[in-house]
Each structure stands twice: as structure tokens, then as C-alpha cells.
Coordinates of C-alpha atoms in Angstrom, one line a residue:
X1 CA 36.1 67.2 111.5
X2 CA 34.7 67.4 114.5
X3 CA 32.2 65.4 117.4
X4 CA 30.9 66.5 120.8
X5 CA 31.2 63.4 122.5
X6 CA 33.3 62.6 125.5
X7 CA 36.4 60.8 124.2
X8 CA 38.1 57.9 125.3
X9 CA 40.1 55.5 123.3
X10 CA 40.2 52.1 124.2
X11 CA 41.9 49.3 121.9
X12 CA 40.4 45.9 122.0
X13 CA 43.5 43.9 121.3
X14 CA 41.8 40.5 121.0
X15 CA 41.9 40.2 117.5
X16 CA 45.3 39.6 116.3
X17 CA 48.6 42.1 116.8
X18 CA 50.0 43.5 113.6
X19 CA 53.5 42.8 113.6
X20 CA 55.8 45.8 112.4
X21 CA 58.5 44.6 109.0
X22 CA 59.9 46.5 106.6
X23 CA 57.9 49.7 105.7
X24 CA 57.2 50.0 102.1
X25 CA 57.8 53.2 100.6
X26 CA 55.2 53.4 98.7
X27 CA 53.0 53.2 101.7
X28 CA 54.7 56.2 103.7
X29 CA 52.3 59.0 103.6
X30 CA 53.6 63.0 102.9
X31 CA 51.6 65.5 104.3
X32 CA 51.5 67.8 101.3
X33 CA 49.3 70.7 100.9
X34 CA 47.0 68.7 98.7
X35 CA 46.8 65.7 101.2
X36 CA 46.2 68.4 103.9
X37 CA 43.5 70.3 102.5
X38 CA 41.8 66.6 101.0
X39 CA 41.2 64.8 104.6
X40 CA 39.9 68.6 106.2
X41 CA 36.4 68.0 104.8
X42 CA 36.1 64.4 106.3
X43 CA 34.2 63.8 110.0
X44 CA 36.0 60.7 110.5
X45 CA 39.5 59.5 109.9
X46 CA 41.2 56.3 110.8
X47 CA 45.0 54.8 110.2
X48 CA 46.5 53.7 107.0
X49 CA 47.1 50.0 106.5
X50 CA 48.2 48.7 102.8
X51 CA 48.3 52.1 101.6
X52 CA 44.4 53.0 101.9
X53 CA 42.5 54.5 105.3
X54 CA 38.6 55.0 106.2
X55 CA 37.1 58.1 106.0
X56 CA 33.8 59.2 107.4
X57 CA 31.1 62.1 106.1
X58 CA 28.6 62.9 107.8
X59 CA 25.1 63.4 106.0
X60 CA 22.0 64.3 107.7
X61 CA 23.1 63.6 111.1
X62 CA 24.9 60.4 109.6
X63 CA 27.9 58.9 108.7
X64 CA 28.7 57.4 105.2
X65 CA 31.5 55.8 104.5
X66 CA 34.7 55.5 101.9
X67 CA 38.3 54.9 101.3
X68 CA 40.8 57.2 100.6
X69 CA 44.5 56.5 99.6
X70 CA 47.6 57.9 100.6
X71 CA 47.9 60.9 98.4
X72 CA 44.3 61.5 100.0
X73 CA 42.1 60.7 96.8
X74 CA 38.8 59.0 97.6
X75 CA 39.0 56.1 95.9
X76 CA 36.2 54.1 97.7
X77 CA 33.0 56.9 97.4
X78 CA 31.7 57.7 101.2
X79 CA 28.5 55.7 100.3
X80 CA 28.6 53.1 102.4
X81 CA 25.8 53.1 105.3
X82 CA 27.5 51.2 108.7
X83 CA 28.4 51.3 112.2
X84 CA 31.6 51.4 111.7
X85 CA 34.2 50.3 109.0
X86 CA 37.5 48.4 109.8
X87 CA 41.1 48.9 108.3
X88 CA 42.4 47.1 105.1
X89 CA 44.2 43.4 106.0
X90 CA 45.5 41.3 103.2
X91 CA 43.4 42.8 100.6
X92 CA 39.9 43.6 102.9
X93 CA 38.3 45.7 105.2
X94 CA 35.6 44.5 108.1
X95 CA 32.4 46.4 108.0
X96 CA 30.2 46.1 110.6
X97 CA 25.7 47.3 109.7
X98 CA 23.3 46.1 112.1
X99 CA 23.8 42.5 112.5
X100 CA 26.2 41.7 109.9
X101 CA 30.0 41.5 108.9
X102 CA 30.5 42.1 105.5
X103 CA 34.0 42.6 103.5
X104 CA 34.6 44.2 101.0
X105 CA 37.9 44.5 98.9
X106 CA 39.7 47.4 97.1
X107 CA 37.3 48.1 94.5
X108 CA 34.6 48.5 97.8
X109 CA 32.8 45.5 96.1
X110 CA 31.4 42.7 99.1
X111 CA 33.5 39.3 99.1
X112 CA 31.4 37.5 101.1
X113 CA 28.7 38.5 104.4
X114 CA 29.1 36.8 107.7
X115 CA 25.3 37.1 109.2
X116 CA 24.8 36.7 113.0
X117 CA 21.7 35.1 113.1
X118 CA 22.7 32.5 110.3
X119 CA 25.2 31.4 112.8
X120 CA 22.7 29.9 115.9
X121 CA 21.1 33.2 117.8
X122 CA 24.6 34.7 118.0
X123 CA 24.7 38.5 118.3
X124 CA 27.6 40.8 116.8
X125 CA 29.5 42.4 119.5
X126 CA 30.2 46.2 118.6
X127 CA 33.4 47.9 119.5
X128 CA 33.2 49.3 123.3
X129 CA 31.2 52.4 123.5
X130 CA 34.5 54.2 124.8
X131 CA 35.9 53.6 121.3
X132 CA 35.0 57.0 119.6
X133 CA 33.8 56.2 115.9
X134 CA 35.3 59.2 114.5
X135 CA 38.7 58.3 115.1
X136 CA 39.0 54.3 113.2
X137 CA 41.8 52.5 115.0
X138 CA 42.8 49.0 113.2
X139 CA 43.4 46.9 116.2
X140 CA 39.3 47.9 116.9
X141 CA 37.8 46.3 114.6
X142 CA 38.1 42.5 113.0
X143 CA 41.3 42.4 110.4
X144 CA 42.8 39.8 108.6
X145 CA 46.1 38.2 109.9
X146 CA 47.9 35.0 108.2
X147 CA 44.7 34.6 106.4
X148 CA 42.3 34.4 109.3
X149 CA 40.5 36.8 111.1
X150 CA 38.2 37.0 114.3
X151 CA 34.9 37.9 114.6
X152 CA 32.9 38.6 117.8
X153 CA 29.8 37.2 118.9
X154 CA 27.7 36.8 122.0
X155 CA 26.2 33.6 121.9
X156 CA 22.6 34.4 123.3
X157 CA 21.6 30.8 124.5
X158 CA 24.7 29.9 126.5
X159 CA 25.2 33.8 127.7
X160 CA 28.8 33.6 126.4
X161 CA 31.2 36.0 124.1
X162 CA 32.8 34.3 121.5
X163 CA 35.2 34.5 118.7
X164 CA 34.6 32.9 115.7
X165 CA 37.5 32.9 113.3
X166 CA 37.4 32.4 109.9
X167 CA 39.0 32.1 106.6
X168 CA 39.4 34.8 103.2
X169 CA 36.8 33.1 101.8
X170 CA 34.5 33.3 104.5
X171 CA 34.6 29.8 106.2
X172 CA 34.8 29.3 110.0
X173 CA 38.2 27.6 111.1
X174 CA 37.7 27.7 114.8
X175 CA 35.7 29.0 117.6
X176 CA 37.1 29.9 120.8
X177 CA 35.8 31.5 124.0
X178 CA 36.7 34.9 124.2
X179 CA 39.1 35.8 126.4
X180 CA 41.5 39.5 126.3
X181 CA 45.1 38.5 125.8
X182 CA 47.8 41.3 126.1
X183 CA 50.1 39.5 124.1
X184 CA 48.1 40.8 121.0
X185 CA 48.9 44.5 121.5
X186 CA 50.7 45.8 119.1
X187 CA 54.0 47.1 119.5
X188 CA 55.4 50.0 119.1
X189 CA 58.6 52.0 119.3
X190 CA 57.1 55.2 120.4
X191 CA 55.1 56.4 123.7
X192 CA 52.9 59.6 124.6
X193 CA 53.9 61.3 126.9
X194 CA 52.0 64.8 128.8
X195 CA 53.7 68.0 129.3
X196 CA 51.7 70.7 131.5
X197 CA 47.9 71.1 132.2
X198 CA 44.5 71.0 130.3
X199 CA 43.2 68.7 127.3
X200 CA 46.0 69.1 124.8
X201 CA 49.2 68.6 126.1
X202 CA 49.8 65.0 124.6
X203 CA 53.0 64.2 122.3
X204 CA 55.2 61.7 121.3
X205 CA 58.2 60.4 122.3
X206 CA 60.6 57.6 120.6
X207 CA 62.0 54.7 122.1
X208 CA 65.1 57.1 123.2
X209 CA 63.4 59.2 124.6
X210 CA 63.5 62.3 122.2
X211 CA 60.5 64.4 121.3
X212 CA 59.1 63.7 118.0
X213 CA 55.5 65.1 117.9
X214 CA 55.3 68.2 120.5
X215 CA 52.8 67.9 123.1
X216 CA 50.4 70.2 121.5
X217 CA 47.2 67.7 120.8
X218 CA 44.3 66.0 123.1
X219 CA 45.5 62.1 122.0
X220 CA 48.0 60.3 120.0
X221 CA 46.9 57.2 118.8
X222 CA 49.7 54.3 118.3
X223 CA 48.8 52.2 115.8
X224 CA 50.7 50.6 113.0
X225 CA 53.6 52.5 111.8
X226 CA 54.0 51.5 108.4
X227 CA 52.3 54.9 107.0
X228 CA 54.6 57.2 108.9
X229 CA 52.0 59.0 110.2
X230 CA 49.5 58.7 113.1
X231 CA 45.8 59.7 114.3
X232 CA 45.5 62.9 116.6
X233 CA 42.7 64.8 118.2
X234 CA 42.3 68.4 119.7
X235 CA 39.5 69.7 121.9
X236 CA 38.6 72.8 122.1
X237 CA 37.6 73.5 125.5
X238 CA 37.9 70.8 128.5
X239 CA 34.4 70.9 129.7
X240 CA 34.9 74.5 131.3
X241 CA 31.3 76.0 132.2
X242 CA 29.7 72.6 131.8
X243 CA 30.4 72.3 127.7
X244 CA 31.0 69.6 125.9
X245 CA 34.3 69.4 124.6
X246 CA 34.3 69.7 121.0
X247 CA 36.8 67.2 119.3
X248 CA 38.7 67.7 115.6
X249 CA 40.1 64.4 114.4
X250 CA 43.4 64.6 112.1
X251 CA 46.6 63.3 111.0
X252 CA 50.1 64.3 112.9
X253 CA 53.8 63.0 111.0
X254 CA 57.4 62.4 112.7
X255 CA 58.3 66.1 112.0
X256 CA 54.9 67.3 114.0
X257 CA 52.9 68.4 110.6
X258 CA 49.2 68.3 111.0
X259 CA 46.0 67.9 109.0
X260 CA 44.3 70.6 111.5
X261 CA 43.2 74.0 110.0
X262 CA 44.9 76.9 111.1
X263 CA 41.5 78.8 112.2
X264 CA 41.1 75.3 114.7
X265 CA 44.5 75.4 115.6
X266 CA 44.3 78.9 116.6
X267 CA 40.6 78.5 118.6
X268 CA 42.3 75.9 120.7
X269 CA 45.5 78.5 121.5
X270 CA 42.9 80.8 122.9
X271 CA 41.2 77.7 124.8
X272 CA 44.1 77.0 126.4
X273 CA 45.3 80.5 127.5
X274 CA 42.1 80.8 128.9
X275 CA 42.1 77.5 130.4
X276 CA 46.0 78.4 131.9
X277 CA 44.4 81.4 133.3
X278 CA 42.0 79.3 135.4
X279 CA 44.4 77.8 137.4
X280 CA 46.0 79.0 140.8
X281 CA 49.2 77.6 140.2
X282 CA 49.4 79.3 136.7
X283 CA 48.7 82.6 138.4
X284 CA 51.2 82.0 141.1
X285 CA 54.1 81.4 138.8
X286 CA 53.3 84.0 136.6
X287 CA 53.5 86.3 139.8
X288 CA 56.8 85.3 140.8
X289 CA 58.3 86.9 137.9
X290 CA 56.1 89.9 137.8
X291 CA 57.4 93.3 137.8
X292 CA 55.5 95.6 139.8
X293 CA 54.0 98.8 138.3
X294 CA 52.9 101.9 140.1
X295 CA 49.2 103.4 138.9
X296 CA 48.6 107.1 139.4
X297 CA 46.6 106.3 142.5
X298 CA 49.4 105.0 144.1
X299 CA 48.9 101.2 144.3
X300 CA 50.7 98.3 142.7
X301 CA 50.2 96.1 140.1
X302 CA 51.9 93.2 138.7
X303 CA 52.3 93.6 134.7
X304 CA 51.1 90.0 134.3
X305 CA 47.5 92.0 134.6
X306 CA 45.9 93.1 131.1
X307 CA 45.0 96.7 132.0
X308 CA 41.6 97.8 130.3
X309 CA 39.1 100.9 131.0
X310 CA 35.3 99.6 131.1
X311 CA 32.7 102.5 130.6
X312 CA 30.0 102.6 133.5
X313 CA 27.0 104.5 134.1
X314 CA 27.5 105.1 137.6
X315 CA 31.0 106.3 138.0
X316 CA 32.0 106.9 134.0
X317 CA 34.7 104.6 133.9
X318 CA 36.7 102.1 135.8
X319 CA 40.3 101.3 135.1
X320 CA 40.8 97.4 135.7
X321 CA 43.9 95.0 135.7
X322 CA 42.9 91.6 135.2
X323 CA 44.9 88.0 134.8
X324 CA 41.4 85.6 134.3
X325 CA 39.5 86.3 136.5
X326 CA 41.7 88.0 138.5
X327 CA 40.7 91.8 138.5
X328 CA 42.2 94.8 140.0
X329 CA 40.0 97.6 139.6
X330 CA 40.1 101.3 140.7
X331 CA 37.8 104.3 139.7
X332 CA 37.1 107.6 141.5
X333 CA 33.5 107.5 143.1
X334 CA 31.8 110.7 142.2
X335 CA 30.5 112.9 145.5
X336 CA 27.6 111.2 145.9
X337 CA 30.0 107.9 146.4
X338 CA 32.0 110.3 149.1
X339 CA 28.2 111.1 150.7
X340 CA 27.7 107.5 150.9
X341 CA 30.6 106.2 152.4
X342 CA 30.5 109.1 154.9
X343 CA 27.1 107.7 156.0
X344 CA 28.0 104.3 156.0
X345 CA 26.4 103.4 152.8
X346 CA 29.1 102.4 150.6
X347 CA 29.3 99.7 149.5
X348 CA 26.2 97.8 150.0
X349 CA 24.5 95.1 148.2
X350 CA 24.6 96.2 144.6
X351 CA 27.0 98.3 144.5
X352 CA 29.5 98.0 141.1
X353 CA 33.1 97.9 142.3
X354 CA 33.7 95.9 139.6
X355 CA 32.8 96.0 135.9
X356 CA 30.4 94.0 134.6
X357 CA 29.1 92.1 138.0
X358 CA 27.7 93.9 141.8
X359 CA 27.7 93.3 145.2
X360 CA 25.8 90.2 146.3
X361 CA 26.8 90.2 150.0
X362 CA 29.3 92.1 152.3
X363 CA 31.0 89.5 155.2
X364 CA 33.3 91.8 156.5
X365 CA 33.6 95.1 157.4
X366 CA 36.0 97.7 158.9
X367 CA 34.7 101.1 158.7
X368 CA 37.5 102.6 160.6
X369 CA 39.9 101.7 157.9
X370 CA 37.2 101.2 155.1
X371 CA 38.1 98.2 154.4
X372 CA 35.4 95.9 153.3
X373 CA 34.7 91.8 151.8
X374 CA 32.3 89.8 150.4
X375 CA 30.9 88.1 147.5
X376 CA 29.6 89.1 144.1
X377 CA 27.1 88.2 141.8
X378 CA 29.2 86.1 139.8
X379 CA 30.9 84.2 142.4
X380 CA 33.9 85.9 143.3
X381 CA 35.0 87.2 146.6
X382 CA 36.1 91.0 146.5
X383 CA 38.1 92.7 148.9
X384 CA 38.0 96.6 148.6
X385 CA 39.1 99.6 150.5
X386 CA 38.6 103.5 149.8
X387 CA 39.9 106.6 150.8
X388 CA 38.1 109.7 151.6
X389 CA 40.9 112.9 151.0
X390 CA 39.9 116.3 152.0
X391 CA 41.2 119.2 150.6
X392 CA 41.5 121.9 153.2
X393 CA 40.8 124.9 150.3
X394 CA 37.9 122.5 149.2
X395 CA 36.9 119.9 151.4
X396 CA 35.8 116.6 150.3
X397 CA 36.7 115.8 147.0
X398 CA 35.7 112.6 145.1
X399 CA 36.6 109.1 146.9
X400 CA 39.6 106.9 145.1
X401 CA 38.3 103.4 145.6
X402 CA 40.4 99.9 145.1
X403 CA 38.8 96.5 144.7
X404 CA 39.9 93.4 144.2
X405 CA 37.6 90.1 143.0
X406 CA 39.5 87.0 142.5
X407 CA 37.7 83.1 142.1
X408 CA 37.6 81.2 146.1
X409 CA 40.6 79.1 144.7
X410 CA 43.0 81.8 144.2
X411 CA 42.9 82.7 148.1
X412 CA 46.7 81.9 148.7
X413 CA 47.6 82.7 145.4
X414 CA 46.3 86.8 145.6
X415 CA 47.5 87.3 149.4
X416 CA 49.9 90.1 147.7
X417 CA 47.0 91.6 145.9
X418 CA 44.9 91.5 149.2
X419 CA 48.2 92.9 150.9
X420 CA 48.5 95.7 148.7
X421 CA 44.8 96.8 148.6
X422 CA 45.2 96.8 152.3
X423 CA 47.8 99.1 152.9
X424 CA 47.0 100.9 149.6
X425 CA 46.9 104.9 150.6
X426 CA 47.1 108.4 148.8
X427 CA 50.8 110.4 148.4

């Protein structure tokens, strides 16, 4: 179940609020194995009302529609071809195709068609492009309350929006100018709340203030309650590198059971360690309770770092210690690294100090404690020193050198990193 499209949910309360009573058991729905694995082939989802909930399928690069009911069978087919479909209200559901309301009832048959234009040159206002479609919200879209319900129109003589309200059968009762009244949202005895950074760290709280649904998903919807359950969405990734985020749409209870797979559920665990490790203020709590390791060259590390060995052609291999992109790296430059940096020409532009990426430009340099700075190709700033040991029985022998690259934002964040390449030096 999934859309990329950016995601904002917006209610448009000016219908009529859905009071909360007495839940009927028969309407509570379980999360069984069977319901689970039923609503994970479905593009769309939106809330339960009087036991039965829209479901979307998309079909050549559209969405049909059905009904399903609380033990997930599909009890309306996903035939119906619309804009958008509307919760069940005292027996039927709103759906809204081109320039028509029609309603159907539980048997998906149409009770009666309300037709713009047969009205006077009024135009059928569709929910706000914010609403995402995949994710059916009952106070979006027109539902019956006390046996009326109100329809939006834009009247396209007078330039005004209107509500037209009308009757089971069909009639108009009234028509009012529209106007957004807050008294209509519906209530609710439970908030979101966010815990942490990055696109899915939304859960649920009740009117005590105790955790219900863990802040584990992108949104919460609050809706009516009467089902027990309530409409969720994941991303997974938050726009990093310019992609749109790719949304899964699914069901979350009171005891924080999900529709979602497990591979999604899993994909968006490594989105958001990878997201965590983007962030300078992830990095600089992680290195407050680092330990400190010693490497056989005689620097530091923190053991937050991932150590890895990346194969080069130049210099054979590379050991690196890397949180993100974060990267400690040291390697032992063969002799022709040692002639270089004798003769001042290590490292220039294009030299690999660190794996997969080169030198783009050097900004600072300190030959007399060859110490050097500058960009790379990717982005990052490095910092790197080397150290050129002579063996008196020998002479020169091959050159240790430390680097370190690290993203512009992490400057504060890696001054002890910077600190320990600088005063980094051979027992």
C-alpha cells in the first residue's frame, strides 16, 4: 500500500461532527492474522463506520473502489470507478465521479445521484488537494448525520461556496453559505504526540496521558473511535537526496498492532538509522558515551564507528571507521606515497585518502607538521595528517597516513576527531 506523494492530512470539518456513544461490539475490529494479511494487498484504506470501511486498488495507474468489513472480507467488489469514496452514515456512503454525488447503500447499489449541473451551474467542490486519497478519513467527505447530509458546491454565477444539505432520499432541505465551523470537529479522547526526529516518530496518547500506540509511524489519524482501531502511515525515507517519500497506508489498534508488513516495517528501521546518522546532534550524543579504542597505528577511535577494510588499487586497502558519513580512515601509503610527500606532492587534487571519493581541493596546508584540509568530491571536508618514520637500519619506510571526512554540519560535532588526527603520532 503505498503512494509517492507528499502527505498532508487535512480534515474539512464542515460537514457534520460524529458524536462518540456507546461502542457496539460487534463493530470493534481485531487485528487477526487473517484481517492483517486481507487489507495488505489494498492501495487505499480509510476508517471503519457501521462496521464496513473503503478500500482502494489500484489498476492501471487507477484506483477502483470497494468495501470491506471488519473481519476484512470484501464485501463491496473494488469496481467502482471515482474520485474518492466516503465512509458509511446511517446505511450510505458519499461517492464523489466527476461532477456527481452518488450514494450507494450496503449492497454498493446507487440510492439516488445528486448532479451538479442539474442544480443551476453549480460545481462539486473536491476534498482539498492536501487530503491524500489513499488514506479515506470520514469527516472528508459528505456523510449522513440525523438524516441529513451536506454537500459542497461552488455556485459559478454568484462566485460563492455553498452547502446544500439534503435528505435520505435525496431532497434538498436547506442551503447555506459555506462557512468552516470548529464546533464540527470531532472529538476525541486521544492526542498524537512526537517523540525524537525524522518522519516516523508519531504516537498516541490518551486523555491521561499514557502511551497507547508507540511513536513508531509518519501519522495517526483521529477519527471515530467506535472500531477500535485507527488509520496510520509510514514513509520510508523523508525526502533525503531529493526522493520522494514513499508512503504505506495501514491500520494501528490500542495495543500498537499494525497492518504493515514486516519486510516494510523493517525498510523503514534502516531509513531511520540512516536518517539518525545524518544528524549532528545524533552523532554528538552518541559520542558522549563512547569508549575510546586504540588502532595499531596509535590513534583513537570512538567504538560508535563501524570499522570496515575497503580494497583500493592504489594503496591495497584502507582500514576505515565510519558513523554516517563520518569516516576515519588510515592505510599505509606505499614508497611511492613516502616519495611524494617528501617532494611535496602528497596529497594533491585526486588523491584517495578516503575510500570511494578523492581530493577535489586542498585549503590548508602545513607541511611542517603535514597536516593538510580541504574538500572532496563528494562534499565533505577532510582533514588529514601523515607521518614519514625512518628506520635508521633502513631508512624510509612506507608513510602511515590518517584522514578524516565528515559532512560541513558536523564541524563542532568532530572537533575530537580533528583533535586526535592532529596530535596523532607513531610509538
Amino acid at each position: 500500500m503505498k503512494k509517492n506523494m507528499i502527505f498532508a492530512l487535512c480534515a474539512l470539518c464542515m460537514f457534520s461532527a460524529c458524536q462518540q456513544g456507546n461502542v457496539d461490539k460487534a463493530e470493534i475490529v481485531e487485528l487477526t492474522p487473517e484481517f492483517v494479511l486481507a487489507v495488505q494487498k489494498y492501495d487505499a484504506l480509510g476508517e471503519f463506520s457501521e462496521g464496513l470501511a473503503p478500500v482502494g486498488l489500484e489498476k492501471n495507474g487507477n484506483l477502483l473502489w470497494g468495501y470491506i468489513n471488519t473481519k476484512g472480507e470484501e464485501v463491496i467488489s473494488c469496481t467502482i470507478k471515482a474520485s474518492i469514496v466516503g465512509c458509511f452514515s446511517e446505511g450510505l456512503a458519499c461517492i464523489i465521479d466527476d461532477e456527481k454525488y452518488l450514494f450507494v447503500n450496503r449492497d454498493g447499489k446507487t440510492v439516488f445521484t445528486i448532479d451538479g449541473l442539474s442544480k443551476g451551474l453549480l460545481k462539486i467542490i473536491l476534498p482539498s488537494e492536501e487530503i491524500c486519497y489513499e488514506v479515506i478519513q470520514k469527516s472528508t467527505i459528505p456523510y449522513f448525520k440525523n438524516g441529513e447530509c451536506g454537500l459542497l458546491f461552488h455556485d459559478v454565477l454568484n462566485d460563492t461556496d455553498k452547502i446544500i444539505y439534503i435528505d435520505k432520499n435525496g431532497k434538498t432541505l436547506r442551503e447555506e453559505t459555506m462557512k468552516t465551523d470548529s464546533s464540527n470537529l470531532i472529538k476525541s479522547r486521544f492526542n498524537t504526540f512526537s517523540e525524537g526526529e525524522g518522519y516516523n516518530c508519531i504516537g498516541l496518547k490518551d486523555e491521561n496521558g499514557n502511551v497507547v500506540i508507540p511513536a513508531k509511524y509518519n501519522d495517526i489519524i483521529i477519527g471515530d473511535e467506535e472500531s477500535g482501531i485507527f488509520l496510520a502511515t509510514i514513509a520510508d525515507n523523508g525526502g533525503d537526496d531529493g526522493l520522494m517519500p514513499v508512503w504505506y497506508v495501514g491500520y494501528v489498534d490500542l495495543k500498537g498492532n499494525d497492518t504493515f508488513p514486516e519486510q516494510i516495517k523493517k525498510q523503514i528501521q534502516r531509513f531511520d538509522e540512516h536518517r539518525e546518522k545524518t544528524n549532528p546532534s545524533a552523532f554528538d550524543k552518541a559520542m558522549q558515551n563512547a569508549k575510546w579504542i586504540e588502532s595499531e597505528l596509535g590513534f583513537k577511535y570512538p567504538d560508535i564507528m563501524q570499522e570496515t577494510s575497503v580494497e583500493v588499487e592504489e594503496y591495497g586497502y584502507i582500514d576505515s571507521y565510519s558513523w554516517g558519513s563520518v569516516e576515519l580512515c588510515s592505510f599505509y601509503g606505499p614508497s611511492w606515497v613516502t616519495y611524494d610527500a617528501e617532494n611535496g606532492n602528497f596529497p594533491t587534487e585526486g588523491s584517495i585518502i578516503v575510500p570511494n571519493t578523492r581530493v577535489k581541493e586542498i585549503t590548508y596546508t602545513s607541511r611542517k607538521h603535514n597536516i593538510f584540509s580541504g574538500y572532496l568530491t563528494d562534499g565533505r571536508i577532510f582533514y588529514l595528517k601523515y607521518i614519514i618514520p625512518i628506520d635508521p637500519n633502513v631508512g624510509v619506510i612506507h608513510t602511515p597516513v590518517l584522514s578524516l571526512a565528515y559532512p560541513k554540519e558536523f564541524q563542532k560535532e568532530v572537533e575530537p576527531l580533528i583533535e586526535e588526527v592532529r596530535k596523532w603520532h607513531i610509538h
